[in-house]
Amino acid sequence: GQQVMQIPQYQHVQEGEDFTTYCNSSTTLSNIQWYKQRPGGHPVFLIQLVKSGEVKKQKRLTFQFGEAKKNSSLHITATQTTDVGTYFCAPAGDSNYQLIWGAGTKLIIKP
Amino acid sequence: EAGVAQSPRYKIIEKRQSVAFWCNPISGHATLYWYQQILGQGPKLLIQFQNNGVVDDSQLPKDRFSAERLKGVDSTLKIQPAKLEDSAVYLCASSLTGTGVGYTFGSGTRLTVV
């Protein structure tokens, strides 16, 4: 079945540094969603990307969908302690109502 | 808009006992999902309902797990008998069919099997 690879698994950054997580698929994706899960919390929807080469911004977060619609990235500029958590990419599966979840990238802010 | 309601928040049971989780999705959301999330992993889909019909239950361990959504609104997920490896957070999510908007998750039930 469809699978996605999300890298890195963990990223330690100093507060104020940037953070990037990548999501890669071997097959073309119809769309991709991104979620954030705070420690002890539940996943919260961030954004959906649909078009080839699409770039969307939410304040310090920039989301990109690759031209071939096989990869995506999330970049956070100048991380803050509130950004701590695990970021999941979740492309749509064969059914548009079902998502294929990556393993997530955990963002850790160094003290 | 009220969110997805789940209960209980926490449950501790002994292995071989049974347990049930309840979920009430956002009003009007036809699609309901149950996910299992083991610590340190991404959510794993157990079952997907469209109204009161099952769309996908291919990853549901049917020998011990069951789920229903009788009136197309709230849903229950049951485990009987529980095993140690069932310790996880059970998340319910709902979505408004066909809109492409992301899922809304409930707060989950943290199950510990001892």
PDB file of C-alpha atoms in Angstrom:
ATOM      1  CA  GLY A   1       0.000   0.000   0.000  1.00  0.00           C
ATOM      2  CA  GLN A   2       0.925   3.645  -0.080  1.00  0.00           C
ATOM      3  CA  GLN A   3       3.617   4.767   2.335  1.00  0.00           C
ATOM      4  CA  VAL A   4       5.286   8.016   3.156  1.00  0.00           C
ATOM      5  CA  MET A   5       8.718   8.620   4.586  1.00  0.00           C
ATOM      6  CA  GLN A   6       9.082  11.542   6.928  1.00  0.00           C
ATOM      7  CA  ILE A   7      12.516  12.842   7.900  1.00  0.00           C
ATOM      8  CA  PRO A   8      14.134  13.523  10.215  1.00  0.00           C
ATOM      9  CA  GLN A   9      12.607  11.554  13.069  1.00  0.00           C
ATOM     10  CA  TYR A  10      13.825  14.116  15.596  1.00  0.00           C
ATOM     11  CA  GLN A  11      15.281  17.583  15.341  1.00  0.00           C
ATOM     12  CA  HIS A  12      16.863  19.449  18.220  1.00  0.00           C
ATOM     13  CA  VAL A  13      17.148  23.198  17.724  1.00  0.00           C
ATOM     14  CA  GLN A  14      17.995  26.218  19.818  1.00  0.00           C
ATOM     15  CA  GLU A  15      15.100  28.598  20.247  1.00  0.00           C
ATOM     16  CA  GLY A  16      15.261  31.058  17.383  1.00  0.00           C
ATOM     17  CA  GLU A  17      16.764  28.591  14.913  1.00  0.00           C
ATOM     18  CA  ASP A  18      14.852  27.291  11.917  1.00  0.00           C
ATOM     19  CA  PHE A  19      13.279  23.831  11.586  1.00  0.00           C
ATOM     20  CA  THR A  20      12.375  21.799   8.518  1.00  0.00           C
ATOM     21  CA  THR A  21      10.680  18.438   8.085  1.00  0.00           C
ATOM     22  CA  TYR A  22      10.329  16.568   4.816  1.00  0.00           C
ATOM     23  CA  CYS A  23       7.728  14.127   3.590  1.00  0.00           C
ATOM     24  CA  ASN A  24       8.466  11.849   0.627  1.00  0.00           C
ATOM     25  CA  SER A  25       6.319   9.424  -1.331  1.00  0.00           C
ATOM     26  CA  SER A  26       7.187   7.020  -4.132  1.00  0.00           C
ATOM     27  CA  THR A  27       3.809   7.665  -5.747  1.00  0.00           C
ATOM     28  CA  THR A  28       2.079  10.835  -6.883  1.00  0.00           C
ATOM     29  CA  LEU A  29      -0.165  12.297  -4.231  1.00  0.00           C
ATOM     30  CA  SER A  30      -3.512  13.932  -4.859  1.00  0.00           C
ATOM     31  CA  ASN A  31      -3.118  16.148  -1.823  1.00  0.00           C
ATOM     32  CA  ILE A  32      -1.308  16.289   1.488  1.00  0.00           C
ATOM     33  CA  GLN A  33      -2.258  17.529   4.917  1.00  0.00           C
ATOM     34  CA  TRP A  34      -0.047  18.581   7.811  1.00  0.00           C
ATOM     35  CA  TYR A  35      -0.853  18.157  11.483  1.00  0.00           C
ATOM     36  CA  LYS A  36       0.800  19.206  14.728  1.00  0.00           C
ATOM     37  CA  GLN A  37       0.603  17.167  17.907  1.00  0.00           C
ATOM     38  CA  ARG A  38       1.737  18.748  21.143  1.00  0.00           C
ATOM     39  CA  PRO A  39       3.151  16.425  23.836  1.00  0.00           C
ATOM     40  CA  GLY A  40       0.222  14.634  25.455  1.00  0.00           C
ATOM     41  CA  GLY A  41      -2.202  16.150  22.981  1.00  0.00           C
ATOM     42  CA  HIS A  42      -4.029  15.093  19.863  1.00  0.00           C
ATOM     43  CA  PRO A  43      -3.206  15.918  16.238  1.00  0.00           C
ATOM     44  CA  VAL A  44      -4.417  19.332  15.105  1.00  0.00           C
ATOM     45  CA  PHE A  45      -4.938  20.130  11.448  1.00  0.00           C
ATOM     46  CA  LEU A  46      -2.598  22.795  10.092  1.00  0.00           C
ATOM     47  CA  ILE A  47      -3.071  22.936   6.342  1.00  0.00           C
ATOM     48  CA  GLN A  48      -3.875  21.079   3.133  1.00  0.00           C
ATOM     49  CA  LEU A  49      -1.880  21.364  -0.101  1.00  0.00           C
ATOM     50  CA  VAL A  50      -3.435  20.323  -3.381  1.00  0.00           C
ATOM     51  CA  LYS A  51      -1.691  21.953  -6.343  1.00  0.00           C
ATOM     52  CA  SER A  52       1.676  21.082  -7.834  1.00  0.00           C
ATOM     53  CA  GLY A  53       4.342  23.485  -6.564  1.00  0.00           C
ATOM     54  CA  GLU A  54       1.948  25.055  -4.075  1.00  0.00           C
ATOM     55  CA  VAL A  55       3.416  27.174  -1.288  1.00  0.00           C
ATOM     56  CA  LYS A  56       1.351  28.329   1.666  1.00  0.00           C
ATOM     57  CA  LYS A  57       2.363  30.379   4.674  1.00  0.00           C
ATOM     58  CA  GLN A  58       0.968  30.633   8.150  1.00  0.00           C
ATOM     59  CA  LYS A  59       2.936  33.262  10.082  1.00  0.00           C
ATOM     60  CA  ARG A  60       6.347  31.585  10.640  1.00  0.00           C
ATOM     61  CA  LEU A  61       5.314  28.297   8.995  1.00  0.00           C
ATOM     62  CA  THR A  62       5.870  27.684   5.270  1.00  0.00           C
ATOM     63  CA  PHE A  63       4.405  24.620   3.579  1.00  0.00           C
ATOM     64  CA  GLN A  64       5.464  23.425   0.131  1.00  0.00           C
ATOM     65  CA  PHE A  65       4.147  20.760  -2.214  1.00  0.00           C
ATOM     66  CA  GLY A  66       6.630  19.482  -4.771  1.00  0.00           C
ATOM     67  CA  GLU A  67       6.232  20.022  -8.492  1.00  0.00           C
ATOM     68  CA  ALA A  68       5.832  16.283  -9.042  1.00  0.00           C
ATOM     69  CA  LYS A  69       3.434  16.035  -6.063  1.00  0.00           C
ATOM     70  CA  LYS A  70       5.607  13.345  -4.507  1.00  0.00           C
ATOM     71  CA  ASN A  71       7.084  15.343  -1.667  1.00  0.00           C
ATOM     72  CA  SER A  72       6.283  18.120   0.720  1.00  0.00           C
ATOM     73  CA  SER A  73       8.017  20.157   3.379  1.00  0.00           C
ATOM     74  CA  LEU A  74       7.210  22.239   6.416  1.00  0.00           C
ATOM     75  CA  HIS A  75       9.633  24.983   7.421  1.00  0.00           C
ATOM     76  CA  ILE A  76       9.405  26.958  10.642  1.00  0.00           C
ATOM     77  CA  THR A  77      11.367  30.194  10.864  1.00  0.00           C
ATOM     78  CA  ALA A  78      12.782  31.309  14.213  1.00  0.00           C
ATOM     79  CA  THR A  79      11.331  28.540  16.356  1.00  0.00           C
ATOM     80  CA  GLN A  80       9.630  29.338  19.646  1.00  0.00           C
ATOM     81  CA  THR A  81       8.861  27.114  22.614  1.00  0.00           C
ATOM     82  CA  THR A  82       5.236  26.982  21.488  1.00  0.00           C
ATOM     83  CA  ASP A  83       6.365  25.151  18.343  1.00  0.00           C
ATOM     84  CA  VAL A  84       7.416  22.083  20.348  1.00  0.00           C
ATOM     85  CA  GLY A  85       5.615  18.934  19.272  1.00  0.00           C
ATOM     86  CA  THR A  86       5.479  16.316  16.558  1.00  0.00           C
ATOM     87  CA  TYR A  87       4.649  17.334  13.002  1.00  0.00           C
ATOM     88  CA  PHE A  88       2.928  14.758  10.804  1.00  0.00           C
ATOM     89  CA  CYS A  89       2.396  14.755   7.098  1.00  0.00           C
ATOM     90  CA  ALA A  90      -0.679  12.879   5.975  1.00  0.00           C
ATOM     91  CA  PRO A  91      -1.245  12.464   2.269  1.00  0.00           C
ATOM     92  CA  ALA A  92      -4.614  11.355   0.981  1.00  0.00           C
ATOM     93  CA  GLY A  93      -4.784   7.646   0.261  1.00  0.00           C
ATOM     94  CA  ASP A  94      -6.657   5.985  -2.566  1.00  0.00           C
ATOM     95  CA  SER A  95      -9.820   7.225  -0.948  1.00  0.00           C
ATOM     96  CA  ASN A  96      -9.941  10.967  -0.558  1.00  0.00           C
ATOM     97  CA  TYR A  97     -11.462  10.487   2.867  1.00  0.00           C
ATOM     98  CA  GLN A  98      -8.542   8.511   4.214  1.00  0.00           C
ATOM     99  CA  LEU A  99      -5.082   9.701   5.121  1.00  0.00           C
ATOM    100  CA  ILE A 100      -1.773   7.837   5.124  1.00  0.00           C
ATOM    101  CA  TRP A 101       0.164   9.033   8.150  1.00  0.00           C
ATOM    102  CA  GLY A 102       3.912   9.534   8.272  1.00  0.00           C
ATOM    103  CA  ALA A 103       5.848   8.659  11.435  1.00  0.00           C
ATOM    104  CA  GLY A 104       6.232  12.328  12.317  1.00  0.00           C
ATOM    105  CA  THR A 105       9.133  14.624  13.081  1.00  0.00           C
ATOM    106  CA  LYS A 106       9.560  15.606  16.691  1.00  0.00           C
ATOM    107  CA  LEU A 107      10.728  19.170  17.248  1.00  0.00           C
ATOM    108  CA  ILE A 108      12.690  19.594  20.447  1.00  0.00           C
ATOM    109  CA  ILE A 109      13.881  22.967  21.677  1.00  0.00           C
ATOM    110  CA  LYS A 110      17.231  22.785  23.476  1.00  0.00           C
ATOM    111  CA  PRO A 111      17.219  24.456  26.892  1.00  0.00           C
TER     112      PRO A 111
ATOM    113  CA  GLU B   1     -18.607  24.727  17.031  1.00  0.00           C
ATOM    114  CA  ALA B   2     -18.317  21.921  19.566  1.00  0.00           C
ATOM    115  CA  GLY B   3     -15.388  19.590  19.007  1.00  0.00           C
ATOM    116  CA  VAL B   4     -15.172  15.822  18.903  1.00  0.00           C
ATOM    117  CA  ALA B   5     -16.073  14.417  22.312  1.00  0.00           C
ATOM    118  CA  GLN B   6     -14.446  11.258  23.631  1.00  0.00           C
ATOM    119  CA  SER B   7     -14.740   9.394  26.899  1.00  0.00           C
ATOM    120  CA  PRO B   8     -13.235   8.246  29.099  1.00  0.00           C
ATOM    121  CA  ARG B   9      -9.942  10.188  29.017  1.00  0.00           C
ATOM    122  CA  TYR B  10      -8.014   7.455  30.778  1.00  0.00           C
ATOM    123  CA  LYS B  11      -8.589   3.784  31.424  1.00  0.00           C
ATOM    124  CA  ILE B  12      -6.486   1.164  33.164  1.00  0.00           C
ATOM    125  CA  ILE B  13      -7.521  -2.462  32.852  1.00  0.00           C
ATOM    126  CA  GLU B  14      -5.984  -5.861  33.343  1.00  0.00           C
ATOM    127  CA  LYS B  15      -5.216  -8.051  30.369  1.00  0.00           C
ATOM    128  CA  ARG B  16      -8.110 -10.209  29.233  1.00  0.00           C
ATOM    129  CA  GLN B  17     -10.635  -7.671  30.502  1.00  0.00           C
ATOM    130  CA  SER B  18     -12.916  -5.757  28.155  1.00  0.00           C
ATOM    131  CA  VAL B  19     -13.140  -2.006  27.601  1.00  0.00           C
ATOM    132  CA  ALA B  20     -15.283   0.372  25.561  1.00  0.00           C
ATOM    133  CA  PHE B  21     -14.626   3.867  24.267  1.00  0.00           C
ATOM    134  CA  TRP B  22     -17.217   6.381  23.153  1.00  0.00           C
ATOM    135  CA  CYS B  23     -17.015   9.147  20.552  1.00  0.00           C
ATOM    136  CA  ASN B  24     -19.430  11.885  19.529  1.00  0.00           C
ATOM    137  CA  PRO B  25     -18.265  13.622  16.339  1.00  0.00           C
ATOM    138  CA  ILE B  26     -18.856  17.191  15.250  1.00  0.00           C
ATOM    139  CA  SER B  27     -22.486  17.694  14.305  1.00  0.00           C
ATOM    140  CA  GLY B  28     -23.024  17.082  10.606  1.00  0.00           C
ATOM    141  CA  HIS B  29     -19.753  15.225  10.039  1.00  0.00           C
ATOM    142  CA  ALA B  30     -20.668  12.105   8.132  1.00  0.00           C
ATOM    143  CA  THR B  31     -17.234  10.485   8.276  1.00  0.00           C
ATOM    144  CA  LEU B  32     -15.888   9.111  11.563  1.00  0.00           C
ATOM    145  CA  TYR B  33     -12.546   7.431  12.182  1.00  0.00           C
ATOM    146  CA  TRP B  34     -11.025   5.473  15.014  1.00  0.00           C
ATOM    147  CA  TYR B  35      -7.251   5.553  15.255  1.00  0.00           C
ATOM    148  CA  GLN B  36      -4.792   3.778  17.515  1.00  0.00           C
ATOM    149  CA  GLN B  37      -1.656   5.716  18.402  1.00  0.00           C
ATOM    150  CA  ILE B  38       1.117   3.863  20.165  1.00  0.00           C
ATOM    151  CA  LEU B  39       3.629   6.059  21.970  1.00  0.00           C
ATOM    152  CA  GLY B  40       6.171   7.518  19.553  1.00  0.00           C
ATOM    153  CA  GLN B  41       4.297   6.479  16.419  1.00  0.00           C
ATOM    154  CA  GLY B  42       1.881   8.078  14.009  1.00  0.00           C
ATOM    155  CA  PRO B  43      -1.837   7.323  14.198  1.00  0.00           C
ATOM    156  CA  LYS B  44      -2.930   4.005  12.699  1.00  0.00           C
ATOM    157  CA  LEU B  45      -6.402   3.809  11.230  1.00  0.00           C
ATOM    158  CA  LEU B  46      -8.553   1.093  12.788  1.00  0.00           C
ATOM    159  CA  ILE B  47     -11.918   1.754  11.178  1.00  0.00           C
ATOM    160  CA  GLN B  48     -13.664   4.375   9.061  1.00  0.00           C
ATOM    161  CA  PHE B  49     -17.419   4.972   8.987  1.00  0.00           C
ATOM    162  CA  GLN B  50     -19.418   6.884   6.442  1.00  0.00           C
ATOM    163  CA  ASN B  51     -22.694   7.674   8.225  1.00  0.00           C
ATOM    164  CA  ASN B  52     -23.529   4.302   9.810  1.00  0.00           C
ATOM    165  CA  GLY B  53     -21.727   2.156   7.244  1.00  0.00           C
ATOM    166  CA  VAL B  54     -18.182   0.809   7.445  1.00  0.00           C
ATOM    167  CA  VAL B  55     -15.920   2.089   4.667  1.00  0.00           C
ATOM    168  CA  ASP B  56     -12.655   0.499   5.791  1.00  0.00           C
ATOM    169  CA  ASP B  57     -11.889  -1.853   8.664  1.00  0.00           C
ATOM    170  CA  SER B  58      -8.955  -3.663   7.075  1.00  0.00           C
ATOM    171  CA  GLN B  59      -6.603  -2.879   9.983  1.00  0.00           C
ATOM    172  CA  LEU B  60      -9.054  -3.644  12.762  1.00  0.00           C
ATOM    173  CA  PRO B  61      -8.089  -6.813  14.697  1.00  0.00           C
ATOM    174  CA  LYS B  62     -11.554  -8.258  14.398  1.00  0.00           C
ATOM    175  CA  ASP B  63     -10.920 -11.162  16.739  1.00  0.00           C
ATOM    176  CA  ARG B  64     -10.848  -8.727  19.658  1.00  0.00           C
ATOM    177  CA  PHE B  65     -11.885  -5.273  18.409  1.00  0.00           C
ATOM    178  CA  SER B  66     -15.349  -4.188  17.346  1.00  0.00           C
ATOM    179  CA  ALA B  67     -16.907  -0.846  16.544  1.00  0.00           C
ATOM    180  CA  GLU B  68     -20.340   0.428  15.719  1.00  0.00           C
ATOM    181  CA  ARG B  69     -22.035   3.640  14.714  1.00  0.00           C
ATOM    182  CA  LEU B  70     -25.653   2.589  14.783  1.00  0.00           C
ATOM    183  CA  LYS B  71     -27.453   5.865  14.095  1.00  0.00           C
ATOM    184  CA  GLY B  72     -24.720   7.488  12.056  1.00  0.00           C
ATOM    185  CA  VAL B  73     -23.782   9.862  14.844  1.00  0.00           C
ATOM    186  CA  ASP B  74     -21.867   8.672  17.896  1.00  0.00           C
ATOM    187  CA  SER B  75     -19.718   5.574  17.907  1.00  0.00           C
ATOM    188  CA  THR B  76     -18.275   3.023  20.307  1.00  0.00           C
ATOM    189  CA  LEU B  77     -15.071   1.014  20.010  1.00  0.00           C
ATOM    190  CA  LYS B  78     -14.709  -2.124  22.095  1.00  0.00           C
ATOM    191  CA  ILE B  79     -11.786  -4.369  22.908  1.00  0.00           C
ATOM    192  CA  GLN B  80     -12.458  -7.834  24.291  1.00  0.00           C
ATOM    193  CA  PRO B  81     -10.254  -9.348  25.558  1.00  0.00           C
ATOM    194  CA  ALA B  82      -7.511  -6.751  25.921  1.00  0.00           C
ATOM    195  CA  LYS B  83      -3.830  -7.593  25.484  1.00  0.00           C
ATOM    196  CA  LEU B  84      -0.790  -5.762  26.801  1.00  0.00           C
ATOM    197  CA  GLU B  85       0.043  -4.528  23.293  1.00  0.00           C
ATOM    198  CA  ASP B  86      -3.296  -2.705  23.122  1.00  0.00           C
ATOM    199  CA  SER B  87      -1.893  -0.043  25.455  1.00  0.00           C
ATOM    200  CA  ALA B  88      -2.153   3.122  23.378  1.00  0.00           C
ATOM    201  CA  VAL B  89      -4.152   6.273  22.864  1.00  0.00           C
ATOM    202  CA  TYR B  90      -7.385   5.701  20.956  1.00  0.00           C
ATOM    203  CA  LEU B  91      -8.286   8.723  18.916  1.00  0.00           C
ATOM    204  CA  CYS B  92     -11.598   9.466  17.286  1.00  0.00           C
ATOM    205  CA  ALA B  93     -11.734  11.931  14.403  1.00  0.00           C
ATOM    206  CA  SER B  94     -14.456  13.227  12.144  1.00  0.00           C
ATOM    207  CA  SER B  95     -14.544  15.074   8.860  1.00  0.00           C
ATOM    208  CA  LEU B  96     -17.099  16.764   6.665  1.00  0.00           C
ATOM    209  CA  THR B  97     -17.238  14.455   3.689  1.00  0.00           C
ATOM    210  CA  GLY B  98     -15.823  15.740   0.456  1.00  0.00           C
ATOM    211  CA  THR B  99     -14.719  19.147   1.625  1.00  0.00           C
ATOM    212  CA  GLY B 100     -11.031  18.307   1.854  1.00  0.00           C
ATOM    213  CA  VAL B 101     -10.846  20.064   5.187  1.00  0.00           C
ATOM    214  CA  GLY B 102      -8.652  18.303   7.703  1.00  0.00           C
ATOM    215  CA  TYR B 103      -9.853  15.926  10.282  1.00  0.00           C
ATOM    216  CA  THR B 104     -10.869  17.144  13.725  1.00  0.00           C
ATOM    217  CA  PHE B 105      -9.612  14.871  16.460  1.00  0.00           C
ATOM    218  CA  GLY B 106     -10.975  14.290  19.909  1.00  0.00           C
ATOM    219  CA  SER B 107      -8.683  14.374  22.937  1.00  0.00           C
ATOM    220  CA  GLY B 108      -8.380  10.608  22.896  1.00  0.00           C
ATOM    221  CA  THR B 109      -8.593   7.831  25.467  1.00  0.00           C
ATOM    222  CA  ARG B 110      -5.314   6.680  26.951  1.00  0.00           C
ATOM    223  CA  LEU B 111      -5.597   2.943  27.597  1.00  0.00           C
ATOM    224  CA  THR B 112      -3.139   1.120  29.798  1.00  0.00           C
ATOM    225  CA  VAL B 113      -3.363  -2.658  29.923  1.00  0.00           C
ATOM    226  CA  VAL B 114      -1.510  -4.230  32.865  1.00  0.00           C
TER     227      VAL B 114
END
